[in-house]
Amino acid sequence: MKYKGYKAVVKFNEGDDCLVGKVINIESPTAIVFDAQSVTELRTEFHAMIDFYLQTCKEKGITPKKPMSGQMTIRMSPETHASLLSTAHTQGLSANKFINQAIEQRLQS
């Protein structure tokens, strides 16, 4: 689910027999979580939670955490950079695709 640049993942909570959503693309000390009985209700709750979060930040004079864009700069030695490009090319991948696959594999282990 996406709304105003924020993304949420949805899981089914068997114990409570409901859908539970959690905003995933902001760094926040407290999670933004919401639940509902149907997809339509869940979407409404998601929008309401984001709107509430943004309004609360405005009222408190706090800058809201911006959604992560998915872009970041990675610094590495020239030797590592050359090795990365060579290995990615050998596998028929762009450097970006190679790095993404390596990170995803590492996060799953």
JSON list of C-alpha atoms in Angstrom, two decimals:
[
{"chain": "A", "resi": 1, "resn": "MET", "atom": "CA", "xyz": [0.00, 0.00, 0.00]},
{"chain": "A", "resi": 2, "resn": "LYS", "atom": "CA", "xyz": [1.21, 3.52, -0.77]},
{"chain": "A", "resi": 3, "resn": "TYR", "atom": "CA", "xyz": [-0.06, 6.92, 0.33]},
{"chain": "A", "resi": 4, "resn": "LYS", "atom": "CA", "xyz": [1.65, 10.33, 0.16]},
{"chain": "A", "resi": 5, "resn": "GLY", "atom": "CA", "xyz": [4.98, 8.58, -0.43]},
{"chain": "A", "resi": 6, "resn": "TYR", "atom": "CA", "xyz": [4.64, 6.31, 2.60]},
{"chain": "A", "resi": 7, "resn": "LYS", "atom": "CA", "xyz": [4.54, 2.53, 2.12]},
{"chain": "A", "resi": 8, "resn": "ALA", "atom": "CA", "xyz": [3.00, -0.13, 4.32]},
{"chain": "A", "resi": 9, "resn": "VAL", "atom": "CA", "xyz": [3.19, -3.90, 4.41]},
{"chain": "A", "resi": 10, "resn": "VAL", "atom": "CA", "xyz": [0.11, -5.90, 5.29]},
{"chain": "A", "resi": 11, "resn": "LYS", "atom": "CA", "xyz": [-0.12, -9.19, 7.16]},
{"chain": "A", "resi": 12, "resn": "PHE", "atom": "CA", "xyz": [-3.02, -11.29, 8.31]},
{"chain": "A", "resi": 13, "resn": "ASN", "atom": "CA", "xyz": [-3.28, -11.71, 12.09]},
{"chain": "A", "resi": 14, "resn": "GLU", "atom": "CA", "xyz": [-4.88, -15.11, 12.54]},
{"chain": "A", "resi": 15, "resn": "GLY", "atom": "CA", "xyz": [-5.31, -14.69, 16.29]},
{"chain": "A", "resi": 16, "resn": "ASP", "atom": "CA", "xyz": [-7.35, -11.50, 15.96]},
{"chain": "A", "resi": 17, "resn": "ASP", "atom": "CA", "xyz": [-8.78, -12.43, 12.54]},
{"chain": "A", "resi": 18, "resn": "CYS", "atom": "CA", "xyz": [-7.83, -9.08, 11.02]},
{"chain": "A", "resi": 19, "resn": "LEU", "atom": "CA", "xyz": [-5.45, -7.41, 8.61]},
{"chain": "A", "resi": 20, "resn": "VAL", "atom": "CA", "xyz": [-2.56, -5.48, 10.14]},
{"chain": "A", "resi": 21, "resn": "GLY", "atom": "CA", "xyz": [-0.55, -2.84, 8.31]},
{"chain": "A", "resi": 22, "resn": "LYS", "atom": "CA", "xyz": [2.77, -1.27, 9.24]},
{"chain": "A", "resi": 23, "resn": "VAL", "atom": "CA", "xyz": [4.51, 1.70, 7.60]},
{"chain": "A", "resi": 24, "resn": "ILE", "atom": "CA", "xyz": [7.94, 0.51, 6.49]},
{"chain": "A", "resi": 25, "resn": "ASN", "atom": "CA", "xyz": [9.76, 3.30, 4.73]},
{"chain": "A", "resi": 26, "resn": "ILE", "atom": "CA", "xyz": [10.42, 5.79, 7.53]},
{"chain": "A", "resi": 27, "resn": "GLU", "atom": "CA", "xyz": [12.82, 5.72, 10.44]},
{"chain": "A", "resi": 28, "resn": "SER", "atom": "CA", "xyz": [10.73, 6.39, 13.50]},
{"chain": "A", "resi": 29, "resn": "PRO", "atom": "CA", "xyz": [11.17, 5.53, 17.18]},
{"chain": "A", "resi": 30, "resn": "THR", "atom": "CA", "xyz": [7.56, 4.35, 17.24]},
{"chain": "A", "resi": 31, "resn": "ALA", "atom": "CA", "xyz": [5.96, 2.20, 14.57]},
{"chain": "A", "resi": 32, "resn": "ILE", "atom": "CA", "xyz": [2.96, 3.41, 12.62]},
{"chain": "A", "resi": 33, "resn": "VAL", "atom": "CA", "xyz": [0.62, 0.41, 12.78]},
{"chain": "A", "resi": 34, "resn": "PHE", "atom": "CA", "xyz": [-3.06, 0.05, 11.87]},
{"chain": "A", "resi": 35, "resn": "ASP", "atom": "CA", "xyz": [-5.59, -2.76, 11.48]},
{"chain": "A", "resi": 36, "resn": "ALA", "atom": "CA", "xyz": [-8.98, -3.50, 9.96]},
{"chain": "A", "resi": 37, "resn": "GLN", "atom": "CA", "xyz": [-11.33, -6.29, 8.92]},
{"chain": "A", "resi": 38, "resn": "SER", "atom": "CA", "xyz": [-11.24, -5.62, 5.16]},
{"chain": "A", "resi": 39, "resn": "VAL", "atom": "CA", "xyz": [-8.87, -4.25, 2.55]},
{"chain": "A", "resi": 40, "resn": "THR", "atom": "CA", "xyz": [-11.10, -1.22, 2.03]},
{"chain": "A", "resi": 41, "resn": "GLU", "atom": "CA", "xyz": [-11.13, -0.47, 5.77]},
{"chain": "A", "resi": 42, "resn": "LEU", "atom": "CA", "xyz": [-7.38, -1.09, 5.99]},
{"chain": "A", "resi": 43, "resn": "ARG", "atom": "CA", "xyz": [-6.70, 1.42, 3.21]},
{"chain": "A", "resi": 44, "resn": "THR", "atom": "CA", "xyz": [-8.91, 3.97, 4.98]},
{"chain": "A", "resi": 45, "resn": "GLU", "atom": "CA", "xyz": [-7.07, 3.36, 8.28]},
{"chain": "A", "resi": 46, "resn": "PHE", "atom": "CA", "xyz": [-3.69, 3.67, 6.55]},
{"chain": "A", "resi": 47, "resn": "HIS", "atom": "CA", "xyz": [-4.63, 7.03, 5.05]},
{"chain": "A", "resi": 48, "resn": "ALA", "atom": "CA", "xyz": [-6.03, 8.20, 8.39]},
{"chain": "A", "resi": 49, "resn": "MET", "atom": "CA", "xyz": [-2.85, 7.19, 10.27]},
{"chain": "A", "resi": 50, "resn": "ILE", "atom": "CA", "xyz": [-0.58, 9.00, 7.80]},
{"chain": "A", "resi": 51, "resn": "ASP", "atom": "CA", "xyz": [-2.79, 12.09, 7.87]},
{"chain": "A", "resi": 52, "resn": "PHE", "atom": "CA", "xyz": [-2.84, 11.95, 11.69]},
{"chain": "A", "resi": 53, "resn": "TYR", "atom": "CA", "xyz": [0.96, 11.56, 11.81]},
{"chain": "A", "resi": 54, "resn": "LEU", "atom": "CA", "xyz": [1.50, 14.53, 9.50]},
{"chain": "A", "resi": 55, "resn": "GLN", "atom": "CA", "xyz": [-1.04, 16.69, 11.36]},
{"chain": "A", "resi": 56, "resn": "THR", "atom": "CA", "xyz": [0.46, 15.80, 14.76]},
{"chain": "A", "resi": 57, "resn": "CYS", "atom": "CA", "xyz": [3.94, 16.71, 13.53]},
{"chain": "A", "resi": 58, "resn": "LYS", "atom": "CA", "xyz": [2.61, 20.02, 12.21]},
{"chain": "A", "resi": 59, "resn": "GLU", "atom": "CA", "xyz": [0.86, 20.84, 15.50]},
{"chain": "A", "resi": 60, "resn": "LYS", "atom": "CA", "xyz": [3.99, 20.04, 17.52]},
{"chain": "A", "resi": 61, "resn": "GLY", "atom": "CA", "xyz": [6.28, 21.94, 15.15]},
{"chain": "A", "resi": 62, "resn": "ILE", "atom": "CA", "xyz": [8.16, 18.75, 14.30]},
{"chain": "A", "resi": 63, "resn": "THR", "atom": "CA", "xyz": [9.40, 17.97, 10.82]},
{"chain": "A", "resi": 64, "resn": "PRO", "atom": "CA", "xyz": [7.81, 14.65, 9.84]},
{"chain": "A", "resi": 65, "resn": "LYS", "atom": "CA", "xyz": [10.13, 11.82, 8.90]},
{"chain": "A", "resi": 66, "resn": "LYS", "atom": "CA", "xyz": [10.20, 11.69, 5.14]},
{"chain": "A", "resi": 67, "resn": "PRO", "atom": "CA", "xyz": [9.66, 8.41, 3.36]},
{"chain": "A", "resi": 68, "resn": "MET", "atom": "CA", "xyz": [12.89, 6.74, 2.30]},
{"chain": "A", "resi": 69, "resn": "SER", "atom": "CA", "xyz": [13.37, 7.23, -1.42]},
{"chain": "A", "resi": 70, "resn": "GLY", "atom": "CA", "xyz": [15.22, 4.00, -2.12]},
{"chain": "A", "resi": 71, "resn": "GLN", "atom": "CA", "xyz": [18.29, 5.93, -3.24]},
{"chain": "A", "resi": 72, "resn": "MET", "atom": "CA", "xyz": [21.55, 6.13, -1.35]},
{"chain": "A", "resi": 73, "resn": "THR", "atom": "CA", "xyz": [25.23, 6.77, -1.98]},
{"chain": "A", "resi": 74, "resn": "ILE", "atom": "CA", "xyz": [27.69, 3.96, -1.31]},
{"chain": "A", "resi": 75, "resn": "ARG", "atom": "CA", "xyz": [31.36, 4.72, -0.82]},
{"chain": "A", "resi": 76, "resn": "MET", "atom": "CA", "xyz": [33.99, 2.08, -1.54]},
{"chain": "A", "resi": 77, "resn": "SER", "atom": "CA", "xyz": [37.63, 1.81, -2.46]},
{"chain": "A", "resi": 78, "resn": "PRO", "atom": "CA", "xyz": [38.57, 2.03, -6.16]},
{"chain": "A", "resi": 79, "resn": "GLU", "atom": "CA", "xyz": [39.68, -1.62, -5.99]},
{"chain": "A", "resi": 80, "resn": "THR", "atom": "CA", "xyz": [36.31, -2.76, -4.63]},
{"chain": "A", "resi": 81, "resn": "HIS", "atom": "CA", "xyz": [34.53, -0.63, -7.23]},
{"chain": "A", "resi": 82, "resn": "ALA", "atom": "CA", "xyz": [36.54, -2.23, -10.06]},
{"chain": "A", "resi": 83, "resn": "SER", "atom": "CA", "xyz": [35.91, -5.72, -8.69]},
{"chain": "A", "resi": 84, "resn": "LEU", "atom": "CA", "xyz": [32.20, -4.96, -8.35]},
{"chain": "A", "resi": 85, "resn": "LEU", "atom": "CA", "xyz": [31.91, -3.78, -11.96]},
{"chain": "A", "resi": 86, "resn": "SER", "atom": "CA", "xyz": [33.89, -6.75, -13.27]},
{"chain": "A", "resi": 87, "resn": "THR", "atom": "CA", "xyz": [31.88, -9.32, -11.31]},
{"chain": "A", "resi": 88, "resn": "ALA", "atom": "CA", "xyz": [28.54, -7.70, -12.19]},
{"chain": "A", "resi": 89, "resn": "HIS", "atom": "CA", "xyz": [29.50, -7.57, -15.89]},
{"chain": "A", "resi": 90, "resn": "THR", "atom": "CA", "xyz": [30.55, -11.24, -15.82]},
{"chain": "A", "resi": 91, "resn": "GLN", "atom": "CA", "xyz": [27.09, -12.11, -14.46]},
{"chain": "A", "resi": 92, "resn": "GLY", "atom": "CA", "xyz": [25.33, -9.94, -17.03]},
{"chain": "A", "resi": 93, "resn": "LEU", "atom": "CA", "xyz": [24.12, -7.49, -14.39]},
{"chain": "A", "resi": 94, "resn": "SER", "atom": "CA", "xyz": [24.36, -3.77, -13.86]},
{"chain": "A", "resi": 95, "resn": "ALA", "atom": "CA", "xyz": [26.30, -2.68, -10.78]},
{"chain": "A", "resi": 96, "resn": "ASN", "atom": "CA", "xyz": [23.03, -1.47, -9.24]},
{"chain": "A", "resi": 97, "resn": "LYS", "atom": "CA", "xyz": [21.27, -4.81, -9.82]},
{"chain": "A", "resi": 98, "resn": "PHE", "atom": "CA", "xyz": [24.29, -6.72, -8.46]},
{"chain": "A", "resi": 99, "resn": "ILE", "atom": "CA", "xyz": [24.39, -4.59, -5.29]},
{"chain": "A", "resi": 100, "resn": "ASN", "atom": "CA", "xyz": [20.62, -4.93, -4.78]},
{"chain": "A", "resi": 101, "resn": "GLN", "atom": "CA", "xyz": [20.78, -8.72, -5.11]},
{"chain": "A", "resi": 102, "resn": "ALA", "atom": "CA", "xyz": [23.74, -8.93, -2.71]},
{"chain": "A", "resi": 103, "resn": "ILE", "atom": "CA", "xyz": [21.96, -6.80, -0.10]},
{"chain": "A", "resi": 104, "resn": "GLU", "atom": "CA", "xyz": [18.70, -8.75, -0.44]},
{"chain": "A", "resi": 105, "resn": "GLN", "atom": "CA", "xyz": [20.55, -12.06, -0.05]},
{"chain": "A", "resi": 106, "resn": "ARG", "atom": "CA", "xyz": [22.38, -10.78, 3.02]},
{"chain": "A", "resi": 107, "resn": "LEU", "atom": "CA", "xyz": [19.17, -9.48, 4.62]},
{"chain": "A", "resi": 108, "resn": "GLN", "atom": "CA", "xyz": [17.45, -12.83, 4.12]},
{"chain": "A", "resi": 109, "resn": "SER", "atom": "CA", "xyz": [20.25, -14.81, 5.79]}
]
